[in-house]
Coordinates of C-alpha atoms in Angstrom, one line a residue:
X132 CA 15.9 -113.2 102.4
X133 CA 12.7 -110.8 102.2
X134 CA 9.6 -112.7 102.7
X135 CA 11.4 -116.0 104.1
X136 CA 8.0 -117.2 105.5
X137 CA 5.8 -117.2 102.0
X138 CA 9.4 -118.4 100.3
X139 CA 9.0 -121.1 103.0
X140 CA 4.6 -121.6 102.3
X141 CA 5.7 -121.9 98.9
X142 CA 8.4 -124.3 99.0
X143 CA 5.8 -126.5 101.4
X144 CA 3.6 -126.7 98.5
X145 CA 6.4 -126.9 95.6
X146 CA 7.7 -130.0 97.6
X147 CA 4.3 -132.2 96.8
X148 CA 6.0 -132.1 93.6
X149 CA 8.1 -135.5 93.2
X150 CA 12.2 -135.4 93.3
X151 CA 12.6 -131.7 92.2
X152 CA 9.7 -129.9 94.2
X153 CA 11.6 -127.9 97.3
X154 CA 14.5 -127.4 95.0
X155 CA 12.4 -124.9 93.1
X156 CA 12.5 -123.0 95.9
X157 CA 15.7 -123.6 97.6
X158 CA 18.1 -123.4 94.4
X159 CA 17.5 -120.1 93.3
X160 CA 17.2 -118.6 96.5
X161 CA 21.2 -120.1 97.4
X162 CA 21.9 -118.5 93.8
X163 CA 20.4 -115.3 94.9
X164 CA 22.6 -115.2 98.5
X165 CA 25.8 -116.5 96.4
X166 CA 25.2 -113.5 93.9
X167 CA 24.8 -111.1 96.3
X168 CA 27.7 -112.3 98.4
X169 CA 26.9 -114.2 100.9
X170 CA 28.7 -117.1 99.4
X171 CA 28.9 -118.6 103.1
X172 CA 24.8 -118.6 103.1
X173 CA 24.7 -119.9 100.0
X174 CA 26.8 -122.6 100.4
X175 CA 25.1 -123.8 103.3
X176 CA 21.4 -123.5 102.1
X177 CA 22.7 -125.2 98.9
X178 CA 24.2 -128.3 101.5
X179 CA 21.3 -128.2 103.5
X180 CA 18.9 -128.4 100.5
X181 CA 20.8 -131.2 98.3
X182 CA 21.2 -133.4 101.9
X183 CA 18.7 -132.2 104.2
X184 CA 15.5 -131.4 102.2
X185 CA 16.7 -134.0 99.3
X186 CA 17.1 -136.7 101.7
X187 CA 13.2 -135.7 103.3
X188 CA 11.5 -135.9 99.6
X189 CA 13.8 -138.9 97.8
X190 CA 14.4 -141.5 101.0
X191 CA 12.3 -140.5 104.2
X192 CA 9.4 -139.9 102.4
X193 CA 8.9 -143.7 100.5
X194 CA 10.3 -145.3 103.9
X195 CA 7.4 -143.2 106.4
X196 CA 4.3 -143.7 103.4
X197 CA 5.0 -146.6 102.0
X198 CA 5.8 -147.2 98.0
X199 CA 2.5 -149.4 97.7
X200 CA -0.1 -146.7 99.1
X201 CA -0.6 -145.7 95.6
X202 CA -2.2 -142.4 97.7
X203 CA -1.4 -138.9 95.8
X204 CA 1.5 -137.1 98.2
X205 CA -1.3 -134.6 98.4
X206 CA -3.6 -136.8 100.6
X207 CA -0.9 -138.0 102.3
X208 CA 0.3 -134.6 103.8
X209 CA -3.5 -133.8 104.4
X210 CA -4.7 -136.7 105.7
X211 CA -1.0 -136.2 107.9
X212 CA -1.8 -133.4 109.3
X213 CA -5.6 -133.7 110.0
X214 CA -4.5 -137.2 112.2
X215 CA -2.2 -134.9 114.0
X216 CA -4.8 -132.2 114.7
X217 CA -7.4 -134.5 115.3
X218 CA -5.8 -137.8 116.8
X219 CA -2.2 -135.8 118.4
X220 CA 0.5 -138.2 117.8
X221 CA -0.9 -141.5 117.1
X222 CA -2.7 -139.2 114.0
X223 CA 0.6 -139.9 112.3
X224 CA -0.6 -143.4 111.2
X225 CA -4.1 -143.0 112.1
X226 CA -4.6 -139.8 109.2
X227 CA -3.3 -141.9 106.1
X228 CA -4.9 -144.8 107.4
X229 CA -8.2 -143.8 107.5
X230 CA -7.3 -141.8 104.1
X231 CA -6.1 -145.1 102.5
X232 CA -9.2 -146.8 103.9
X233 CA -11.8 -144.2 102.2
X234 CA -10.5 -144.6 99.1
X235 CA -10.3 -148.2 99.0
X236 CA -14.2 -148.0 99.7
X237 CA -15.0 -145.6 97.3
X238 CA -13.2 -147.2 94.5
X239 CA -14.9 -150.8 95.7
X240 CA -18.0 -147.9 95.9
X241 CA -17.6 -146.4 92.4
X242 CA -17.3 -150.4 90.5
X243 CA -20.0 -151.9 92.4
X244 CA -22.6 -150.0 92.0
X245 CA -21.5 -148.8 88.1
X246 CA -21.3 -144.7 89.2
X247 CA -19.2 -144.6 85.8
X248 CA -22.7 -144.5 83.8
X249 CA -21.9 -147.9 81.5
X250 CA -24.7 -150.5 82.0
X251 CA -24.2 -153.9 82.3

């Protein structure tokens, strides 16, 4: 595929889309390889994607974060991935924990002290 690694940036981003992000990506692209026959390719990117990718996004992804976070899949993978940079390995937890925490603050922030502009 010509320019697998911005196909692959993309689909990174597509996949903070719920349930049909990646497969954005991924779907035409197995189209694209079956149309231009490599039906073997195709095949397999289109197994991969619909077990693989669709197992990360639908199952892993509520297990690892939680259902109750009520964080944007955004912050998660941010606040992911600066705990790894920052923290190595324990970042994992520590990143959306911290993210979780700020947000928690700023929303007990934003209703105590009336930031919203009504009076009362």
């Amino acid at each position: 595929i010509p320019g697998a690694l911005l196909w692959g940036v993309v689909m990174a981003f597509l996949s903070l889309i719920p349930a049909v992000g990646a497969g954005i990506v991924w779907l035409p692209v197995a189209v694209y390889l079956l149309a231009t026959g490599s039906v073997w390719e195709g095949i397999v990117l289109i197994a991969y994607g619909a077990v693989v990718i669709g197992l990360a996004d639908n199952i892993l992804r509520p297990l690892l974060v939680g259902r109750d976070t009520k964080l944007p899949d955004y912050i998660v993978l941010f606040s992911t991935l600066g705990g790894l940079s920052l923290f190595g390995i324990t970042g994992f937890v520590i990143g959306p924990l911290v993210a979780a925490l700020f947000m928690a603050f700023w929303d007990i922030f934003m209703r105590e002290f009336n930031v919203d502009g009504q009076s009362g």
